[in-house]
Amino acid sequence: MTPAASRPLRFRRELRVTPRVVGGEREYLIEDRAAGRFHLLGAAEYLFAASLNGQRSLPEAFEAAREKMDDFPLQPADATALARWLLAAQIVEVPGSRPRDEAKSPLGKWAGSLLYFRITFGSPDKIAKSLAPWLGWLFTAPALFVAALAGLIAAVMITLEGRTFAASVSGVFAPDHHWRMLMAWLVLKSVHELGHAVACRRFGGEVRDCGIAFFFLAPAPYVDVTSCWRFPSKWDRIAVALAGMYFELIVAIVAAFVWIAQDDLLTRQACVQLISLATVSTILFNGKPLL
């Protein structure tokens, strides 16, 4: 017999619940701040989950939820399956039980740490908050228009110098340039994550953590901007998601103008590296559906 069926369940008190209305339908955003996870529940599912107080049985919780809502869409047969899902999602818990992560075997924890682990640098929220008034204007309509216009002009200038630019690109990946590529990558990734952080702060969120995550030992810088899921506007959430690429493209535009204006070989090579990494490679990497 599963815990969902054998023991009373309790809605986790530390979860943050944000009600909202989307398309005329009421829904509830459940935020697990400790784990950085979000879940979206319909009105009926939330009422059922909230009725699990650690004392009621599943049928009793189901009846308590149905009394609070006219035209309650769930059926009694749905209670057990829904309770199992709520338990698996860690929205509800068995009172007195250990958290799932603590219950893992040492072998399971070791294997999981090889697949994914993080090195955290702490919360950059104060930095993001101080920068938001200075950089937040980049997310206004006039700034987007200027950036698009500047990007178009830069693209035309690069196209007119196509042969020269192509010759520069061919030398970007030469063995003696690898350390420069690494420096350019570090700069761009820092700018990328800064974009996410500033956008999140610009629209009212908070940045809880930053650091480097390792997927199969491959490093990937990150900032925790999951608080953006609380934003009522989907366009604000989209802006936070795209902010990293947007900031990188701004760097690429500036680098393109510098490349046109400068004759110094090292400066032009650095600009080509920034342009290459901030455009094609960034779009290909961040545009993958699995990422």
Short mmCIF file of C-alpha atoms in Angstrom, two decimals:
data_model
loop_
_atom_site.label_atom_id
_atom_site.label_comp_id
_atom_site.label_asym_id
_atom_site.label_seq_id
_atom_site.Cartn_x
_atom_site.Cartn_y
_atom_site.Cartn_z
CA MET A 1 0.00 0.00 0.00
CA THR A 2 1.40 3.43 -0.96
CA PRO A 3 1.84 6.26 1.55
CA ALA A 4 -0.80 8.23 -0.34
CA ALA A 5 -3.34 5.56 0.45
CA SER A 6 -2.17 4.34 3.88
CA ARG A 7 -1.35 7.49 5.88
CA PRO A 8 -2.88 10.98 6.10
CA LEU A 9 -1.07 13.57 4.02
CA ARG A 10 -0.37 17.21 4.82
CA PHE A 11 0.01 20.20 2.54
CA ARG A 12 3.50 21.58 3.12
CA ARG A 13 3.18 24.76 5.17
CA GLU A 14 6.40 26.31 3.87
CA LEU A 15 5.20 26.41 0.26
CA ARG A 16 4.32 29.78 -1.22
CA VAL A 17 0.96 29.94 -2.99
CA THR A 18 0.18 32.61 -5.58
CA PRO A 19 -3.40 32.63 -6.95
CA ARG A 20 -3.97 34.15 -10.39
CA VAL A 21 -6.52 34.20 -13.19
CA VAL A 22 -5.45 33.21 -16.71
CA GLY A 23 -7.95 33.11 -19.57
CA GLY A 24 -10.80 33.50 -17.11
CA GLU A 25 -9.73 30.38 -15.20
CA ARG A 26 -8.38 30.51 -11.66
CA GLU A 27 -5.11 28.70 -11.02
CA TYR A 28 -2.53 28.48 -8.26
CA LEU A 29 1.23 28.74 -8.58
CA ILE A 30 2.96 26.66 -5.91
CA GLU A 31 6.54 27.71 -5.13
CA ASP A 32 8.99 25.56 -3.21
CA ARG A 33 11.53 28.23 -2.29
CA ALA A 34 13.97 25.80 -0.69
CA ALA A 35 14.21 23.62 -3.81
CA GLY A 36 13.62 26.38 -6.39
CA ARG A 37 10.69 24.48 -7.93
CA PHE A 38 7.29 25.65 -9.20
CA HIS A 39 4.07 23.74 -9.85
CA LEU A 40 0.84 24.97 -11.37
CA LEU A 41 -2.46 23.62 -10.03
CA GLY A 42 -5.99 24.16 -11.17
CA ALA A 43 -8.53 25.43 -8.67
CA ALA A 44 -10.00 22.00 -7.90
CA GLU A 45 -6.60 20.34 -7.54
CA TYR A 46 -5.39 23.09 -5.22
CA LEU A 47 -8.48 22.91 -3.03
CA PHE A 48 -7.97 19.17 -2.66
CA ALA A 49 -4.26 19.60 -1.84
CA ALA A 50 -4.98 22.36 0.70
CA SER A 51 -7.60 20.15 2.36
CA LEU A 52 -4.94 17.57 3.21
CA ASN A 53 -4.09 18.69 6.75
CA GLY A 54 -2.37 15.58 8.10
CA GLN A 55 -5.52 14.37 9.82
CA ARG A 56 -8.11 13.86 7.09
CA SER A 57 -8.26 10.73 5.00
CA LEU A 58 -8.35 11.10 1.21
CA PRO A 59 -12.16 10.78 1.02
CA GLU A 60 -12.56 13.32 3.82
CA ALA A 61 -10.20 15.77 2.12
CA PHE A 62 -12.04 15.25 -1.17
CA GLU A 63 -15.40 16.08 0.42
CA ALA A 64 -13.93 19.13 2.17
CA ALA A 65 -12.62 20.44 -1.16
CA ARG A 66 -15.89 19.75 -2.98
CA GLU A 67 -17.83 21.77 -0.41
CA LYS A 68 -15.73 24.84 -1.23
CA MET A 69 -16.35 24.84 -4.97
CA ASP A 70 -19.49 24.77 -7.08
CA ASP A 71 -19.38 22.32 -9.99
CA PHE A 72 -16.35 20.53 -8.55
CA PRO A 73 -14.92 18.71 -11.61
CA LEU A 74 -13.02 15.89 -9.89
CA GLN A 75 -14.46 12.49 -9.08
CA PRO A 76 -13.82 10.46 -5.89
CA ALA A 77 -11.84 7.96 -7.95
CA ASP A 78 -9.38 10.72 -8.85
CA ALA A 79 -8.36 11.36 -5.23
CA THR A 80 -5.79 8.56 -4.88
CA ALA A 81 -4.06 9.26 -8.21
CA LEU A 82 -3.95 13.00 -7.49
CA ALA A 83 -2.61 12.36 -3.98
CA ARG A 84 0.18 10.20 -5.39
CA TRP A 85 1.16 12.96 -7.81
CA LEU A 86 1.08 15.63 -5.10
CA LEU A 87 3.31 13.45 -2.95
CA ALA A 88 5.74 12.78 -5.81
CA ALA A 89 5.90 16.53 -6.57
CA GLN A 90 6.57 17.19 -2.84
CA ILE A 91 3.57 19.48 -2.59
CA VAL A 92 2.20 17.33 0.22
CA GLU A 93 4.10 15.18 2.69
CA VAL A 94 3.62 12.33 5.12
CA PRO A 95 3.93 13.94 8.56
CA GLY A 96 7.10 12.77 10.29
CA SER A 97 8.73 11.33 7.16
CA ARG A 98 12.18 12.32 5.92
CA PRO A 99 12.53 14.50 2.80
CA ARG A 100 13.05 12.51 -0.37
CA ASP A 101 16.64 13.72 -0.83
CA GLU A 102 17.57 12.56 2.66
CA ALA A 103 15.99 9.18 2.05
CA LYS A 104 18.19 8.42 -0.97
CA SER A 105 20.79 5.71 -0.65
CA PRO A 106 24.48 6.75 -0.62
CA LEU A 107 24.91 5.08 -4.01
CA GLY A 108 21.97 7.04 -5.45
CA LYS A 109 23.34 10.32 -4.11
CA TRP A 110 26.80 9.55 -5.51
CA ALA A 111 25.45 8.68 -8.96
CA GLY A 112 23.27 11.79 -9.01
CA SER A 113 26.20 14.00 -8.05
CA LEU A 114 28.13 12.82 -11.10
CA LEU A 115 25.26 13.63 -13.45
CA TYR A 116 24.54 17.06 -12.01
CA PHE A 117 26.02 19.22 -9.28
CA ARG A 118 26.48 22.92 -8.62
CA ILE A 119 29.09 25.24 -7.17
CA THR A 120 27.21 28.18 -5.71
CA PHE A 121 28.57 31.69 -5.22
CA GLY A 122 25.63 32.89 -3.12
CA SER A 123 22.85 35.32 -3.87
CA PRO A 124 23.62 38.22 -6.27
CA ASP A 125 20.27 39.83 -5.55
CA LYS A 126 21.75 43.00 -4.04
CA ILE A 127 23.97 43.49 -7.09
CA ALA A 128 21.06 42.86 -9.47
CA LYS A 129 18.88 45.27 -7.49
CA SER A 130 21.51 48.02 -7.67
CA LEU A 131 22.04 47.50 -11.42
CA ALA A 132 18.36 47.27 -12.35
CA PRO A 133 17.75 51.08 -12.29
CA TRP A 134 20.78 51.58 -14.55
CA LEU A 135 20.21 48.74 -17.01
CA GLY A 136 16.47 48.16 -16.71
CA TRP A 137 15.78 50.73 -19.44
CA LEU A 138 17.20 48.23 -21.95
CA PHE A 139 13.88 46.38 -21.67
CA THR A 140 11.77 49.36 -22.70
CA ALA A 141 10.23 49.64 -26.17
CA PRO A 142 12.50 52.54 -27.30
CA ALA A 143 15.62 50.62 -26.24
CA LEU A 144 14.46 47.50 -28.09
CA PHE A 145 13.86 49.59 -31.22
CA VAL A 146 17.31 51.20 -31.01
CA ALA A 147 18.96 47.81 -30.43
CA ALA A 148 17.16 46.30 -33.42
CA LEU A 149 18.12 49.25 -35.62
CA ALA A 150 21.74 49.13 -34.45
CA GLY A 151 21.82 45.39 -35.05
CA LEU A 152 20.53 45.86 -38.61
CA ILE A 153 23.14 48.54 -39.32
CA ALA A 154 25.89 46.34 -37.86
CA ALA A 155 24.77 43.38 -39.98
CA VAL A 156 24.84 45.51 -43.14
CA MET A 157 28.32 46.80 -42.35
CA ILE A 158 29.62 43.27 -41.70
CA THR A 159 28.03 42.08 -44.94
CA LEU A 160 29.72 44.85 -46.94
CA GLU A 161 33.05 43.74 -45.45
CA GLY A 162 32.14 40.09 -45.92
CA ARG A 163 35.44 38.80 -47.31
CA THR A 164 37.54 40.53 -44.66
CA PHE A 165 35.24 39.33 -41.88
CA ALA A 166 35.23 35.76 -43.22
CA ALA A 167 39.03 35.77 -43.27
CA SER A 168 39.04 36.93 -39.64
CA VAL A 169 36.57 34.23 -38.61
CA SER A 170 38.71 31.52 -40.18
CA GLY A 171 41.49 32.32 -37.73
CA VAL A 172 39.30 32.53 -34.64
CA PHE A 173 39.56 28.83 -33.81
CA ALA A 174 43.32 28.55 -34.36
CA PRO A 175 45.10 26.66 -31.53
CA ASP A 176 47.00 29.73 -30.34
CA HIS A 177 43.71 31.63 -29.93
CA HIS A 178 42.03 29.16 -27.56
CA TRP A 179 42.85 31.14 -24.42
CA ARG A 180 41.36 34.25 -26.01
CA MET A 181 38.23 32.32 -26.88
CA LEU A 182 38.03 31.18 -23.27
CA MET A 183 38.28 34.76 -22.03
CA ALA A 184 35.64 35.89 -24.53
CA TRP A 185 33.38 33.03 -23.44
CA LEU A 186 33.76 33.96 -19.76
CA VAL A 187 32.92 37.59 -20.50
CA LEU A 188 29.87 36.67 -22.57
CA LYS A 189 28.54 34.13 -20.07
CA SER A 190 28.88 36.71 -17.30
CA VAL A 191 26.96 39.21 -19.43
CA HIS A 192 24.41 36.53 -20.31
CA GLU A 193 23.62 35.71 -16.68
CA LEU A 194 23.65 39.39 -15.79
CA GLY A 195 20.91 39.89 -18.38
CA HIS A 196 18.70 37.27 -16.73
CA ALA A 197 19.33 38.73 -13.27
CA VAL A 198 18.65 42.35 -14.26
CA ALA A 199 15.50 41.41 -16.16
CA CYS A 200 14.19 39.39 -13.22
CA ARG A 201 14.78 42.33 -10.89
CA ARG A 202 13.40 44.81 -13.43
CA PHE A 203 10.02 43.06 -13.45
CA GLY A 204 9.79 42.52 -9.70
CA GLY A 205 11.49 39.18 -9.04
CA GLU A 206 14.47 38.21 -6.95
CA VAL A 207 17.72 36.41 -7.77
CA ARG A 208 18.31 33.78 -5.10
CA ASP A 209 21.52 32.17 -6.24
CA CYS A 210 24.26 32.11 -8.86
CA GLY A 211 27.17 29.83 -9.65
CA ILE A 212 28.31 27.12 -12.01
CA ALA A 213 26.28 23.98 -12.71
CA PHE A 214 27.92 20.85 -14.08
CA PHE A 215 25.96 18.57 -16.40
CA PHE A 216 27.97 15.38 -17.00
CA LEU A 217 31.00 17.43 -15.81
CA ALA A 218 30.38 20.12 -18.47
CA PRO A 219 30.29 23.60 -16.82
CA ALA A 220 27.41 26.02 -17.35
CA PRO A 221 27.08 29.32 -15.42
CA TYR A 222 23.64 29.97 -13.98
CA VAL A 223 21.54 32.42 -12.00
CA ASP A 224 18.42 31.33 -10.16
CA VAL A 225 15.62 33.50 -11.55
CA THR A 226 12.83 30.98 -10.94
CA SER A 227 10.96 33.68 -9.02
CA CYS A 228 9.90 35.03 -12.44
CA TRP A 229 7.29 32.26 -12.56
CA ARG A 230 5.30 34.33 -10.09
CA PHE A 231 4.97 37.14 -12.65
CA PRO A 232 1.34 37.44 -13.78
CA SER A 233 2.40 38.56 -17.26
CA LYS A 234 3.71 35.88 -19.58
CA TRP A 235 5.55 38.58 -21.54
CA ASP A 236 7.56 39.49 -18.44
CA ARG A 237 8.45 35.82 -17.99
CA ILE A 238 9.47 35.58 -21.65
CA ALA A 239 11.59 38.72 -21.28
CA VAL A 240 13.52 37.15 -18.39
CA ALA A 241 14.05 33.96 -20.39
CA LEU A 242 15.40 35.84 -23.43
CA ALA A 243 17.36 38.48 -21.52
CA GLY A 244 20.62 36.53 -21.57
CA MET A 245 20.70 36.25 -25.37
CA TYR A 246 19.55 39.88 -25.65
CA PHE A 247 22.50 41.14 -23.59
CA GLU A 248 24.91 38.98 -25.60
CA LEU A 249 23.54 40.38 -28.85
CA ILE A 250 24.09 43.90 -27.54
CA VAL A 251 27.73 42.99 -26.91
CA ALA A 252 27.94 41.59 -30.46
CA ILE A 253 26.51 44.81 -31.92
CA VAL A 254 29.02 46.95 -30.01
CA ALA A 255 31.84 44.60 -31.08
CA ALA A 256 30.74 44.91 -34.72
CA PHE A 257 30.99 48.72 -34.63
CA VAL A 258 34.40 48.50 -32.94
CA TRP A 259 35.56 45.97 -35.58
CA ILE A 260 34.61 48.40 -38.35
CA ALA A 261 36.25 51.41 -36.66
CA GLN A 262 39.49 49.81 -35.45
CA ASP A 263 42.60 48.80 -37.41
CA ASP A 264 44.43 47.13 -34.52
CA LEU A 265 44.75 43.40 -35.29
CA LEU A 266 44.31 42.13 -31.72
CA THR A 267 41.29 44.35 -31.15
CA ARG A 268 39.64 43.18 -34.36
CA GLN A 269 40.32 39.52 -33.48
CA ALA A 270 38.73 40.01 -30.05
CA CYS A 271 35.69 41.60 -31.69
CA VAL A 272 35.32 38.72 -34.14
CA GLN A 273 35.49 36.23 -31.27
CA LEU A 274 32.79 38.11 -29.36
CA ILE A 275 30.59 38.39 -32.44
CA SER A 276 30.97 34.69 -33.26
CA LEU A 277 30.29 33.47 -29.72
CA ALA A 278 27.45 35.93 -29.05
CA THR A 279 25.48 35.21 -32.22
CA VAL A 280 25.58 31.83 -33.93
CA SER A 281 26.93 29.73 -31.06
CA THR A 282 24.68 31.36 -28.42
CA ILE A 283 21.53 31.02 -30.52
CA LEU A 284 22.30 27.40 -31.39
CA PHE A 285 23.00 26.49 -27.76
CA ASN A 286 20.14 28.38 -26.10
CA GLY A 287 17.68 27.55 -28.87
CA LYS A 288 17.83 23.80 -28.29
CA PRO A 289 14.42 22.60 -27.04
CA LEU A 290 16.02 20.20 -24.55
CA LEU A 291 17.84 23.11 -22.89
#
